CSV table of C-alpha atoms and ligand atoms in Angstrom, one decimal:
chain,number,residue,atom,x,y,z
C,402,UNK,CA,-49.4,-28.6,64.6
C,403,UNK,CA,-51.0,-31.6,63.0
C,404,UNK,CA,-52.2,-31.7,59.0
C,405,UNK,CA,-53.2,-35.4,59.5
C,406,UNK,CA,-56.7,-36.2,57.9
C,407,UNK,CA,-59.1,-38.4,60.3
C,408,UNK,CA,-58.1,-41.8,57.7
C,409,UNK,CA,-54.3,-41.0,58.2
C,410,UNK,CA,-52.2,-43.5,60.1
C,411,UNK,CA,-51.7,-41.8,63.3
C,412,UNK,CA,-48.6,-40.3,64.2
C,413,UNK,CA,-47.6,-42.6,67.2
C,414,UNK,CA,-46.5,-45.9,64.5
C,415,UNK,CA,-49.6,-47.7,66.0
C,416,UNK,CA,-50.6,-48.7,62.4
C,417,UNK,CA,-53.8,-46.9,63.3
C,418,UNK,CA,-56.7,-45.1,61.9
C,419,UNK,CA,-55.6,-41.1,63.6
C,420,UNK,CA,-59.6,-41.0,64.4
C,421,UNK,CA,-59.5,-44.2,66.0
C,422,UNK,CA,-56.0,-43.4,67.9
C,423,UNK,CA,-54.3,-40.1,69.1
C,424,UNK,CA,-57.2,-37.3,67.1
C,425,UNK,CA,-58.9,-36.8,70.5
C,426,UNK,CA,-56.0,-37.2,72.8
C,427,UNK,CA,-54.1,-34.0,70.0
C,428,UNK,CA,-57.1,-32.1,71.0
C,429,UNK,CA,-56.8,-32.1,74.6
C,430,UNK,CA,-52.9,-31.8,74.3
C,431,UNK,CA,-53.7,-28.5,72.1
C,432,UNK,CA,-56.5,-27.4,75.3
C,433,UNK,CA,-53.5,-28.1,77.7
C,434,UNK,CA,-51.2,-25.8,75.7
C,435,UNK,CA,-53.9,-23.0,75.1
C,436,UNK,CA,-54.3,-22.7,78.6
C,437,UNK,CA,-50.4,-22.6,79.1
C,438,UNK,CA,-49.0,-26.0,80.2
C,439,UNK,CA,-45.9,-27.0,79.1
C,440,UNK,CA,-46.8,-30.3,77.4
C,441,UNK,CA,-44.7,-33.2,75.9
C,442,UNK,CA,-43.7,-33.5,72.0
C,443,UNK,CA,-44.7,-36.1,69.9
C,444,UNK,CA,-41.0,-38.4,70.6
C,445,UNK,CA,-42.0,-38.7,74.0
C,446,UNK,CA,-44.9,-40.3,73.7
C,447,UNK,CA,-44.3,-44.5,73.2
C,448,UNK,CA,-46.7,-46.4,71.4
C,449,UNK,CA,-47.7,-50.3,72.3
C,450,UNK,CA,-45.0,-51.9,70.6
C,451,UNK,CA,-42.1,-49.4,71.8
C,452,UNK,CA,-43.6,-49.7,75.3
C,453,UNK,CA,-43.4,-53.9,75.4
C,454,UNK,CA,-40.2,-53.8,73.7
C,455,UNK,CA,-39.0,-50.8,77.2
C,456,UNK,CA,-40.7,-53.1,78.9
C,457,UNK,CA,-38.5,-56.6,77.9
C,458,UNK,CA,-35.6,-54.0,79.0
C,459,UNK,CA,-36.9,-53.4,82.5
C,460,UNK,CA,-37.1,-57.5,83.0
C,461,UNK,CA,-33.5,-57.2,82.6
C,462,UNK,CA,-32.5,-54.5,84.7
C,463,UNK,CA,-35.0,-56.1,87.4
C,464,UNK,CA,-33.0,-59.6,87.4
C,465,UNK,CA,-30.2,-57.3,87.7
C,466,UNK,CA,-31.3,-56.1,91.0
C,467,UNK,CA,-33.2,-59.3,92.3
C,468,UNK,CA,-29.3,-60.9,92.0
C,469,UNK,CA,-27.4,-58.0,93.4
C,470,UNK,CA,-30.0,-58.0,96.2
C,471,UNK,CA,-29.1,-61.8,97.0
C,472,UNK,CA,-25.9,-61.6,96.7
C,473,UNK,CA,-24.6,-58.0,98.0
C,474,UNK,CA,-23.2,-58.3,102.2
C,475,UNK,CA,-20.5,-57.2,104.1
C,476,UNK,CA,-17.0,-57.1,102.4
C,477,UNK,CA,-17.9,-57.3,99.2
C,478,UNK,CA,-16.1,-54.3,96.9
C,479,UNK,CA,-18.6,-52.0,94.8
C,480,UNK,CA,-16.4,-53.5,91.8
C,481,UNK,CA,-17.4,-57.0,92.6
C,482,UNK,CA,-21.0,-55.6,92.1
C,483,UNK,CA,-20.1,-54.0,89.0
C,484,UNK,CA,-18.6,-57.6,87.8
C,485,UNK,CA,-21.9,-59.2,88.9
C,486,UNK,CA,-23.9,-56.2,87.2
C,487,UNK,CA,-22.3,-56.5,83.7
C,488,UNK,CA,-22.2,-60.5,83.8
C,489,UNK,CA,-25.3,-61.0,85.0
C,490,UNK,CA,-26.9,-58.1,82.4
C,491,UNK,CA,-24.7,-59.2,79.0
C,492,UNK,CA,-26.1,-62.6,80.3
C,493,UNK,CA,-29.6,-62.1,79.3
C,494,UNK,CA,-29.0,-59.8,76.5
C,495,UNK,CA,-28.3,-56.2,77.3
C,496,UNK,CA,-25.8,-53.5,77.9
C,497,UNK,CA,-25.5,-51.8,80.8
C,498,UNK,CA,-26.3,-48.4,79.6
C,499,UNK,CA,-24.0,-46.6,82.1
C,500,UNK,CA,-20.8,-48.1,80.7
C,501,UNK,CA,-19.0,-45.3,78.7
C,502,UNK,CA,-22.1,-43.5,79.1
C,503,UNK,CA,-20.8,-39.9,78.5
C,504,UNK,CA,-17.2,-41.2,80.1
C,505,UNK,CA,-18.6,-43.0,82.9
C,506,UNK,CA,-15.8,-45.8,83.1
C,507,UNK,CA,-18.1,-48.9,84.9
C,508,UNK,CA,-21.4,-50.6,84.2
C,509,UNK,CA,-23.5,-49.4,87.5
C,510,UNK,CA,-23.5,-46.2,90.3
C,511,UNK,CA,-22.7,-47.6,93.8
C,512,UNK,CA,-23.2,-44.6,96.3
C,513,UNK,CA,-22.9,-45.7,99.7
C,514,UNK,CA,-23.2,-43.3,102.6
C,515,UNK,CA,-22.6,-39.5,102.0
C,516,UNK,CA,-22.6,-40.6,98.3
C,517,UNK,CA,-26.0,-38.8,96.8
C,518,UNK,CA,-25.3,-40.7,93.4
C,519,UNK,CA,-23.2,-41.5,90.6
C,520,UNK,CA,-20.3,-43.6,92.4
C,521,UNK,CA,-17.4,-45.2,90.5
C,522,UNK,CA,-17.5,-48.6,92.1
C,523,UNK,CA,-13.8,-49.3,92.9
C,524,UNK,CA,-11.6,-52.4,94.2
C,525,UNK,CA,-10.4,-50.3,96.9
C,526,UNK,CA,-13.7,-49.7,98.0
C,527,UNK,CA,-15.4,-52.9,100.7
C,528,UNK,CA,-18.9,-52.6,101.8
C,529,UNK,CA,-19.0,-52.2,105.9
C,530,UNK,CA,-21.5,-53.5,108.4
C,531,UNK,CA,-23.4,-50.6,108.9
C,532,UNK,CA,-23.0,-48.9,105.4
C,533,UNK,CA,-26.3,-48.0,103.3
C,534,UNK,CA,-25.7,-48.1,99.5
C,535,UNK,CA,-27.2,-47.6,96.3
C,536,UNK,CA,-27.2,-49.5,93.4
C,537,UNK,CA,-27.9,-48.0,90.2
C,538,UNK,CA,-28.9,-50.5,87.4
C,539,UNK,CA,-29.7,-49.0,83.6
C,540,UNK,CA,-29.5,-51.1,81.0
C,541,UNK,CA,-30.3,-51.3,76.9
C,542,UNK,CA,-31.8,-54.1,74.5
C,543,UNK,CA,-32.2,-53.7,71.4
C,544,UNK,CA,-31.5,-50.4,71.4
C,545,UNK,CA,-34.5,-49.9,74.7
C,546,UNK,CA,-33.6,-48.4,77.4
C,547,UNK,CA,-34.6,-49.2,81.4
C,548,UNK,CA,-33.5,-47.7,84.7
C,549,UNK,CA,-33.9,-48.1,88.5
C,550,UNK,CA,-32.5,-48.7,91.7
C,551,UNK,CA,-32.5,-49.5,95.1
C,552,UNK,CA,-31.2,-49.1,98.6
C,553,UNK,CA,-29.4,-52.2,100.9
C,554,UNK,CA,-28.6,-51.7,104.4
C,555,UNK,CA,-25.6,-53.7,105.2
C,556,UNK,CA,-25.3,-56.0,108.5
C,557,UNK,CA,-26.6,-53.7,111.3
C,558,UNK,CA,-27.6,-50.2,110.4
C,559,UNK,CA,-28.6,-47.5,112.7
C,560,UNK,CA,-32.0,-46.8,113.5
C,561,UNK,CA,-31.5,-43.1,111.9
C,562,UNK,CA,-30.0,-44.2,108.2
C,563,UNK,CA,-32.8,-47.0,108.8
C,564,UNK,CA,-35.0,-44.6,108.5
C,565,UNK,CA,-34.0,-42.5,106.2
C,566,UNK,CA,-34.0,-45.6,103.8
C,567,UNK,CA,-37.4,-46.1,104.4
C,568,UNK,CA,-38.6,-42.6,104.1
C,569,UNK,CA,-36.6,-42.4,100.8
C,570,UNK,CA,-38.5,-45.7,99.9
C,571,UNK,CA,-42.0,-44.6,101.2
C,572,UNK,CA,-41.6,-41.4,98.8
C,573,UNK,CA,-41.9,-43.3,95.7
C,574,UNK,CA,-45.3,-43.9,97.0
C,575,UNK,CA,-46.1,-40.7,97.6
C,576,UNK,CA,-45.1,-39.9,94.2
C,577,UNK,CA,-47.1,-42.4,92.4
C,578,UNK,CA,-50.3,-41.1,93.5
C,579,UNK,CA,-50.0,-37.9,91.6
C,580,UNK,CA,-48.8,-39.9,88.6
C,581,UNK,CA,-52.3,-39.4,86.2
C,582,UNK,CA,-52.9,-38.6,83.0
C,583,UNK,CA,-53.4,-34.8,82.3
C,584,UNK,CA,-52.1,-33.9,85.7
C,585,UNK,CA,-49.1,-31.8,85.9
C,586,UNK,CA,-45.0,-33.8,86.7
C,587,UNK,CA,-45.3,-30.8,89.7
C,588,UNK,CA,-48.1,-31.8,91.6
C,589,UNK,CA,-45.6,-35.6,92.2
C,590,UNK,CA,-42.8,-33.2,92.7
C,591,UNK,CA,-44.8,-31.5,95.3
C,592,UNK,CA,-45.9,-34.1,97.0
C,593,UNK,CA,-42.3,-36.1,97.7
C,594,UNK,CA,-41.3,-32.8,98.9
C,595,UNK,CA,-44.0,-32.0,101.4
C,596,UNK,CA,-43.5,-35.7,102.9
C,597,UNK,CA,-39.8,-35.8,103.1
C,598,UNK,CA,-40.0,-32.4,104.7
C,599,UNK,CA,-42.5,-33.1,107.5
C,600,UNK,CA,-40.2,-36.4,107.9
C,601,UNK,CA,-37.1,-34.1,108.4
C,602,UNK,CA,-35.1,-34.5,105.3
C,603,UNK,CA,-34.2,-32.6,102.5
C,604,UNK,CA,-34.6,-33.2,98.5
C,605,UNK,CA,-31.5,-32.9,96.6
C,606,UNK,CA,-32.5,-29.8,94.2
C,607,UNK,CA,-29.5,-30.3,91.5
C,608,UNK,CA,-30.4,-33.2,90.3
C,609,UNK,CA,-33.7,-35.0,89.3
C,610,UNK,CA,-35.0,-37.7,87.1
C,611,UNK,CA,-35.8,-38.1,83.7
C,612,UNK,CA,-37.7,-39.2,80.2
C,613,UNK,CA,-36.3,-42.8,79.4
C,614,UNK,CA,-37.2,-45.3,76.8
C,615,UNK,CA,-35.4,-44.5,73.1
C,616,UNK,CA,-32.9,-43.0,75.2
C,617,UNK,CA,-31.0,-43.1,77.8
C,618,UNK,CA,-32.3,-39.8,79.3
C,619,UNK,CA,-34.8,-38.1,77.7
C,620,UNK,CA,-36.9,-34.9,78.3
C,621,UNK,CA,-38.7,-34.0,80.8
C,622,UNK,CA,-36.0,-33.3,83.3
C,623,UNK,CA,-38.6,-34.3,86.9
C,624,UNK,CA,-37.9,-31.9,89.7
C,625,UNK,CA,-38.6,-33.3,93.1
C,626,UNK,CA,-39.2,-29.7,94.8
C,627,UNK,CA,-41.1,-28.7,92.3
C,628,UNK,CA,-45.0,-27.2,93.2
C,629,UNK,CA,-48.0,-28.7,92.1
C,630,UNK,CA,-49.8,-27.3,89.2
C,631,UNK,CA,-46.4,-27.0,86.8
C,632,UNK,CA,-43.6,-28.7,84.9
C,633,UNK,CA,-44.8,-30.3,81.9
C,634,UNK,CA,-48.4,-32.1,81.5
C,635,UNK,CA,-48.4,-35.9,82.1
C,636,UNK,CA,-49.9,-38.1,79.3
C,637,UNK,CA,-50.4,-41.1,78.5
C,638,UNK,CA,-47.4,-43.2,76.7
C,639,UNK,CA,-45.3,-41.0,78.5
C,640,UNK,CA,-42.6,-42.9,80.1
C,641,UNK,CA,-39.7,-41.2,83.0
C,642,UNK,CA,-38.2,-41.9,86.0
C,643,UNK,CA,-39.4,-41.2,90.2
C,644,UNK,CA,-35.9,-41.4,91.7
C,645,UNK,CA,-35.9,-38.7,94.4
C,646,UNK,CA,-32.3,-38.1,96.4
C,647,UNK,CA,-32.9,-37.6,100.1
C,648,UNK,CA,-30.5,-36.0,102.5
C,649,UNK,CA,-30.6,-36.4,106.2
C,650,UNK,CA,-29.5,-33.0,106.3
C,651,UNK,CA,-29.3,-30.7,104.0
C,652,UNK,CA,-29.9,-30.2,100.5
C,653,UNK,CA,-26.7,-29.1,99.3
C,654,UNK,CA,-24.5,-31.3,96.8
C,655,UNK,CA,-21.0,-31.0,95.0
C,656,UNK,CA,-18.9,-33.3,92.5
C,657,UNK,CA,-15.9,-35.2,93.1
C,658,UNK,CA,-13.0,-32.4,91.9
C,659,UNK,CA,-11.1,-35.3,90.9
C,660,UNK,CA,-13.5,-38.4,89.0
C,661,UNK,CA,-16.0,-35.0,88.0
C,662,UNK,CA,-18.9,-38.3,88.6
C,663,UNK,CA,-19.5,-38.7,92.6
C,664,UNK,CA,-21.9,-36.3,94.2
C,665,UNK,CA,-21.8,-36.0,97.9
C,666,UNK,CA,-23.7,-34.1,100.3
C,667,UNK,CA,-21.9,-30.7,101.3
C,668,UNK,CA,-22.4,-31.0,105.2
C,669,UNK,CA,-21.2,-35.2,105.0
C,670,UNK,CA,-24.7,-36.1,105.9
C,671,UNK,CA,-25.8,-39.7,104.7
C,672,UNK,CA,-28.2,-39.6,101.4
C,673,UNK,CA,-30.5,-42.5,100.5
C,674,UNK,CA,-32.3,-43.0,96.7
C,675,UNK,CA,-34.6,-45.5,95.2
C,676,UNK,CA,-35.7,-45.1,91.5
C,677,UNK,CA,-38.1,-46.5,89.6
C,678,UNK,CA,-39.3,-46.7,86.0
C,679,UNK,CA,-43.2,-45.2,85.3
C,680,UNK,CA,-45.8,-45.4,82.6
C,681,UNK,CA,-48.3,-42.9,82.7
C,682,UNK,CA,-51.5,-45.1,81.2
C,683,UNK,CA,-55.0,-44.4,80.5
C,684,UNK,CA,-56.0,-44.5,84.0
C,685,UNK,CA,-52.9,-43.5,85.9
C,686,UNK,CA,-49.4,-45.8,85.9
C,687,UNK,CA,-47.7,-48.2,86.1
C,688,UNK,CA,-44.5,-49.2,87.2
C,689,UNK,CA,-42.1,-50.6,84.8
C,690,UNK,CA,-38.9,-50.9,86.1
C,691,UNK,CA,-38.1,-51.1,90.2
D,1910,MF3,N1,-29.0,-44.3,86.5
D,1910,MF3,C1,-28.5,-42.9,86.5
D,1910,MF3,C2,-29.8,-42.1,86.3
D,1910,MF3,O1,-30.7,-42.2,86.9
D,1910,MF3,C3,-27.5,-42.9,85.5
D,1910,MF3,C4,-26.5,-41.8,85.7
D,1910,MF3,S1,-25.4,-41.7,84.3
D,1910,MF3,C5,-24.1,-42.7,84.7
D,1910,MF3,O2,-29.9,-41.3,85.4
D,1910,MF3,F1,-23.3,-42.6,83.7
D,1910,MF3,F2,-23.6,-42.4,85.8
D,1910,MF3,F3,-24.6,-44.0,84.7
D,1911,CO,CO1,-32.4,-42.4,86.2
């Protein structure tokens, strides 16, 4: 796979000496493979510079968040939030990647309720007391991309949706534990299902998370009902997304006939995400963008 000679500048742009940068990691990577993981090509893996510059990205989409968070309550429309969203993004820099992002016609997904992901936000559309939504924040710099989101429960929610906020949240923890170098995307994928199983819920199957950094999405596609063990090998400089969909019921989804963007549970159950943005280091991760 690799004809570089131990002097060589390495592969990864780092400026440095292949023995002194990536030569050992290529020879593990080939190990992996030989004994039949599926591991990561060379474009996935950032190097220091690429990973500060996804990083400056990730500030952005964070005060993105932070501002929506302060400023998001009853009757509000999901279109104000897009307003604030692009403002508040184009403000400090950036593009919000979602804007005609394969036809998507607004700058952020709002998905409140039985929404799993992808909502349009809309003027017709005014957050309720009692509503639980998601907001979906990507955005680009200099050609860098970031991506996360979070839940807000709005005025008094019930003790179930509550819940299933919270046990959507708590699953991202779950998840980060398995996130180490030379450990397999499946043994996360696992583990977020096991623990939003034995809390009652279900994980959306259709749809999962993704590479992220030079593009928008990026392999590896991340299963959250996947088994421990397989999907592709984590490494480090490897950079994608924990953004498991949780469904009080169950797991089945379909897409809005009509926009062909929302995705709402089949059985009209509520659904709750939060997403965040993961470097797999050295010595395990590190969380970029939440
Ligand atoms: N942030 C979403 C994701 O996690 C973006 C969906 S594509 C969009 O991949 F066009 F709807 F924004
Ligand atoms: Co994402």
């Amino acid at each position: 796979m690799n004809k570089l000679g131990r002097n060589d500048p390495c592969w990864c742009g780092s400026g440095k000496k292949y023995k002194h940068c990536h030569c050992r990691f290529d020879d593990m990577l080939q190990d992996f493979e030989n004994h039949g993981s599926l591991v990561p090509s060379r474009d996935l893996i950032k190097n220091e510079a690429q990973i500060q510059k996804i990083k400056e990205s990730a500030k952005i989409n964070i005060a993105v968040l932070d501002y929506v968070a302060e400023h998001i309550h009853a009757g509000v429309t999901t279109q104000e939030i897009d307003q604030w969203v692009y403002d508040e993004t184009v403000r400090m820099g950036g593009i919000p990647a979602p804007l005609n992002y394969e036809g998507f016609p607004k700058s952020v997904c709002t998905s409140i309720d039985d929404v799993v992901c992808h909502g349009i936000p809309s003027p017709d559309e005014v957050l309720q007391d009692g509503d639980i939504i998601n907001v979906d924040c990507s955005t680009i710099l200099d050609g860098y991309f970031s991506d996360s989101s979070r839940m807000f429960c709005i005025g008094e929610v019930s003790p179930e949706k509550k819940r299933l906020v919270e046990i959507a949240r708590q699953s991202l923890e779950v998840g980060l534990k398995e996130v180490k170098p030379w450990k397999h995307l499946g043994d996360m994928g696992q583990a977020i299902h096991d623990f939003v199983r034995e809390n009652g819920y279900s994980v959306v199957q259709e749809i999962g998370g993704h590479g992220i950094g030079l593009e928008f999405h990026e392999d590896p596609w991340v299963s959250y009902v996947s088994q421990k063990g397989t999907e592709m090998l984590m490494v480090p400089g490897m950079i994608f997304t924990i953004e498991p969909m949780i469904n009080m019921g169950g797991p089945d989804v379909f897409v809005d006939e009509d926009d062909n963007w929302t995705v709402f549970t089949a059985d009209g159950s509520p659904s709750a995400q939060w997403e965040i943005q993961v470097l797999v280091t050295e010595d395990g991760y590190e969380v970029i963008a939440y």
